[in-house]
Amino acid sequence: MSDKLVMAMRIMEENVEFPLSMDEVAHRAGVSRRQLERLFAAHIEVPPVRHYLRIRTDHAKRLIEGTRLPIIDIAMACGFISASHFAKCFRAFNGISPQQCRAMVPAWVGPGLG
């Protein structure tokens, strides 16, 4: 796998709360946006924007399952500016709503980030 691709993926993972534009991700990884899109197409088989959204929704899922933070706070912590957009993206990747995911969390999960 390309070092530039790995770098771009790491940049995405490090910028969850305040997501970067794909132009900025590409710039920080040292490639053009088009090169970034080609790298993702060749190695990951999904567009970089979709991969970044997956990273953010996966992070949200971990927060829902591991904390008792309010859903809206989790949405904000994962770079979503509205609860409805967050819920739509979360459902697209996980097949359930954030609230349904929270309902499956064991009662012993504590209130904060631990």
PDB file of C-alpha atoms in Angstrom:
ATOM      1  CA  MET A   1       0.000   0.000   0.000  1.00  0.00           C
ATOM      2  CA  SER A   2       1.175   3.507  -0.745  1.00  0.00           C
ATOM      3  CA  ASP A   3       2.842   5.516   2.014  1.00  0.00           C
ATOM      4  CA  LYS A   4       0.790   8.514   0.866  1.00  0.00           C
ATOM      5  CA  LEU A   5      -2.419   6.520   1.267  1.00  0.00           C
ATOM      6  CA  VAL A   6      -1.434   5.391   4.757  1.00  0.00           C
ATOM      7  CA  MET A   7      -0.584   8.980   5.644  1.00  0.00           C
ATOM      8  CA  ALA A   8      -3.937  10.232   4.331  1.00  0.00           C
ATOM      9  CA  MET A   9      -5.801   7.600   6.345  1.00  0.00           C
ATOM     10  CA  ARG A  10      -3.873   8.550   9.492  1.00  0.00           C
ATOM     11  CA  ILE A  11      -4.665  12.244   8.875  1.00  0.00           C
ATOM     12  CA  MET A  12      -8.360  11.357   8.667  1.00  0.00           C
ATOM     13  CA  GLU A  13      -8.212   9.328  11.891  1.00  0.00           C
ATOM     14  CA  GLU A  14      -6.483  12.199  13.699  1.00  0.00           C
ATOM     15  CA  ASN A  15      -9.081  14.745  12.561  1.00  0.00           C
ATOM     16  CA  VAL A  16     -12.429  13.292  13.569  1.00  0.00           C
ATOM     17  CA  GLU A  17     -13.905  16.122  15.640  1.00  0.00           C
ATOM     18  CA  PHE A  18     -13.090  18.801  13.071  1.00  0.00           C
ATOM     19  CA  PRO A  19     -13.084  16.996   9.708  1.00  0.00           C
ATOM     20  CA  LEU A  20     -10.814  18.319   7.001  1.00  0.00           C
ATOM     21  CA  SER A  21     -11.773  18.855   3.389  1.00  0.00           C
ATOM     22  CA  MET A  22     -10.461  16.283   0.929  1.00  0.00           C
ATOM     23  CA  ASP A  23      -8.276  19.022  -0.561  1.00  0.00           C
ATOM     24  CA  GLU A  24      -6.697  19.574   2.866  1.00  0.00           C
ATOM     25  CA  VAL A  25      -6.240  15.833   3.489  1.00  0.00           C
ATOM     26  CA  ALA A  26      -4.569  15.498   0.089  1.00  0.00           C
ATOM     27  CA  HIS A  27      -2.354  18.525   0.705  1.00  0.00           C
ATOM     28  CA  ARG A  28      -1.231  17.236   4.106  1.00  0.00           C
ATOM     29  CA  ALA A  29      -0.513  13.810   2.593  1.00  0.00           C
ATOM     30  CA  GLY A  30       1.551  15.418  -0.171  1.00  0.00           C
ATOM     31  CA  VAL A  31      -0.654  14.466  -3.120  1.00  0.00           C
ATOM     32  CA  SER A  32      -3.279  16.142  -5.271  1.00  0.00           C
ATOM     33  CA  ARG A  33      -6.934  15.494  -4.582  1.00  0.00           C
ATOM     34  CA  ARG A  34      -7.151  13.502  -7.807  1.00  0.00           C
ATOM     35  CA  GLN A  35      -4.141  11.380  -6.799  1.00  0.00           C
ATOM     36  CA  LEU A  36      -5.780  10.766  -3.429  1.00  0.00           C
ATOM     37  CA  GLU A  37      -8.978   9.623  -5.135  1.00  0.00           C
ATOM     38  CA  ARG A  38      -6.990   7.279  -7.405  1.00  0.00           C
ATOM     39  CA  LEU A  39      -5.098   5.804  -4.434  1.00  0.00           C
ATOM     40  CA  PHE A  40      -8.349   5.092  -2.605  1.00  0.00           C
ATOM     41  CA  ALA A  41      -9.930   3.612  -5.742  1.00  0.00           C
ATOM     42  CA  ALA A  42      -6.957   1.325  -6.327  1.00  0.00           C
ATOM     43  CA  HIS A  43      -6.356   0.139  -2.763  1.00  0.00           C
ATOM     44  CA  ILE A  44      -9.473   0.720  -0.666  1.00  0.00           C
ATOM     45  CA  GLU A  45     -12.156   0.593  -3.388  1.00  0.00           C
ATOM     46  CA  VAL A  46     -14.189   3.394  -1.805  1.00  0.00           C
ATOM     47  CA  PRO A  47     -13.916   7.155  -2.328  1.00  0.00           C
ATOM     48  CA  PRO A  48     -11.877   8.982   0.312  1.00  0.00           C
ATOM     49  CA  VAL A  49     -14.915  10.979   1.441  1.00  0.00           C
ATOM     50  CA  ARG A  50     -16.802   7.766   2.186  1.00  0.00           C
ATOM     51  CA  HIS A  51     -13.816   6.281   4.006  1.00  0.00           C
ATOM     52  CA  TYR A  52     -13.538   9.424   6.154  1.00  0.00           C
ATOM     53  CA  LEU A  53     -17.253   9.227   6.968  1.00  0.00           C
ATOM     54  CA  ARG A  54     -16.770   5.576   7.970  1.00  0.00           C
ATOM     55  CA  ILE A  55     -13.952   6.562  10.340  1.00  0.00           C
ATOM     56  CA  ARG A  56     -16.185   9.193  11.943  1.00  0.00           C
ATOM     57  CA  THR A  57     -19.215   6.897  12.308  1.00  0.00           C
ATOM     58  CA  ASP A  58     -17.033   4.081  13.687  1.00  0.00           C
ATOM     59  CA  HIS A  59     -15.661   6.503  16.285  1.00  0.00           C
ATOM     60  CA  ALA A  60     -19.223   7.542  17.148  1.00  0.00           C
ATOM     61  CA  LYS A  61     -20.238   3.907  17.561  1.00  0.00           C
ATOM     62  CA  ARG A  62     -17.367   3.309  19.979  1.00  0.00           C
ATOM     63  CA  LEU A  63     -18.436   6.364  21.998  1.00  0.00           C
ATOM     64  CA  ILE A  64     -22.079   5.246  22.044  1.00  0.00           C
ATOM     65  CA  GLU A  65     -21.085   1.762  23.196  1.00  0.00           C
ATOM     66  CA  GLY A  66     -18.417   2.856  25.659  1.00  0.00           C
ATOM     67  CA  THR A  67     -19.886   5.947  27.293  1.00  0.00           C
ATOM     68  CA  ARG A  68     -23.172   7.447  28.394  1.00  0.00           C
ATOM     69  CA  LEU A  69     -22.473  10.766  26.647  1.00  0.00           C
ATOM     70  CA  PRO A  70     -25.593  12.260  25.052  1.00  0.00           C
ATOM     71  CA  ILE A  71     -25.995  11.313  21.384  1.00  0.00           C
ATOM     72  CA  ILE A  72     -25.802  14.956  20.283  1.00  0.00           C
ATOM     73  CA  ASP A  73     -22.475  15.364  22.127  1.00  0.00           C
ATOM     74  CA  ILE A  74     -21.159  12.274  20.374  1.00  0.00           C
ATOM     75  CA  ALA A  75     -22.321  13.632  17.028  1.00  0.00           C
ATOM     76  CA  MET A  76     -20.453  16.883  17.670  1.00  0.00           C
ATOM     77  CA  ALA A  77     -17.350  15.011  18.864  1.00  0.00           C
ATOM     78  CA  CYS A  78     -17.317  13.186  15.527  1.00  0.00           C
ATOM     79  CA  GLY A  79     -17.612  16.312  13.397  1.00  0.00           C
ATOM     80  CA  PHE A  80     -21.328  16.292  12.609  1.00  0.00           C
ATOM     81  CA  ILE A  81     -23.092  19.631  12.798  1.00  0.00           C
ATOM     82  CA  SER A  82     -26.617  18.263  13.049  1.00  0.00           C
ATOM     83  CA  ALA A  83     -28.194  15.323  14.808  1.00  0.00           C
ATOM     84  CA  SER A  84     -30.249  14.428  11.733  1.00  0.00           C
ATOM     85  CA  HIS A  85     -27.208  14.220   9.436  1.00  0.00           C
ATOM     86  CA  PHE A  86     -25.377  12.173  12.049  1.00  0.00           C
ATOM     87  CA  ALA A  87     -28.320   9.770  12.446  1.00  0.00           C
ATOM     88  CA  LYS A  88     -28.627   9.337   8.669  1.00  0.00           C
ATOM     89  CA  CYS A  89     -24.905   8.591   8.232  1.00  0.00           C
ATOM     90  CA  PHE A  90     -24.800   6.319  11.296  1.00  0.00           C
ATOM     91  CA  ARG A  91     -27.760   4.289  10.031  1.00  0.00           C
ATOM     92  CA  ALA A  92     -26.223   4.010   6.550  1.00  0.00           C
ATOM     93  CA  PHE A  93     -23.090   2.375   7.962  1.00  0.00           C
ATOM     94  CA  ASN A  94     -24.527   0.431  10.894  1.00  0.00           C
ATOM     95  CA  GLY A  95     -28.065  -0.463   9.841  1.00  0.00           C
ATOM     96  CA  ILE A  96     -29.502   0.950  13.074  1.00  0.00           C
ATOM     97  CA  SER A  97     -29.978   4.409  14.551  1.00  0.00           C
ATOM     98  CA  PRO A  98     -27.645   5.805  17.211  1.00  0.00           C
ATOM     99  CA  GLN A  99     -30.503   5.480  19.706  1.00  0.00           C
ATOM    100  CA  GLN A 100     -31.012   1.802  18.845  1.00  0.00           C
ATOM    101  CA  CYS A 101     -27.276   1.238  19.262  1.00  0.00           C
ATOM    102  CA  ARG A 102     -27.385   2.966  22.664  1.00  0.00           C
ATOM    103  CA  ALA A 103     -30.317   0.781  23.738  1.00  0.00           C
ATOM    104  CA  MET A 104     -28.092  -2.286  23.276  1.00  0.00           C
ATOM    105  CA  VAL A 105     -25.356  -0.937  25.582  1.00  0.00           C
ATOM    106  CA  PRO A 106     -25.064  -2.817  28.883  1.00  0.00           C
ATOM    107  CA  ALA A 107     -26.206  -0.915  31.976  1.00  0.00           C
ATOM    108  CA  TRP A 108     -22.728  -1.111  33.546  1.00  0.00           C
ATOM    109  CA  VAL A 109     -21.234   1.309  30.980  1.00  0.00           C
ATOM    110  CA  GLY A 110     -20.257   4.457  32.865  1.00  0.00           C
ATOM    111  CA  PRO A 111     -21.275   8.070  32.235  1.00  0.00           C
ATOM    112  CA  GLY A 112     -18.083   9.555  30.746  1.00  0.00           C
ATOM    113  CA  LEU A 113     -15.099   8.697  28.636  1.00  0.00           C
ATOM    114  CA  GLY A 114     -13.627   6.694  31.452  1.00  0.00           C
TER     115      GLY A 114
END
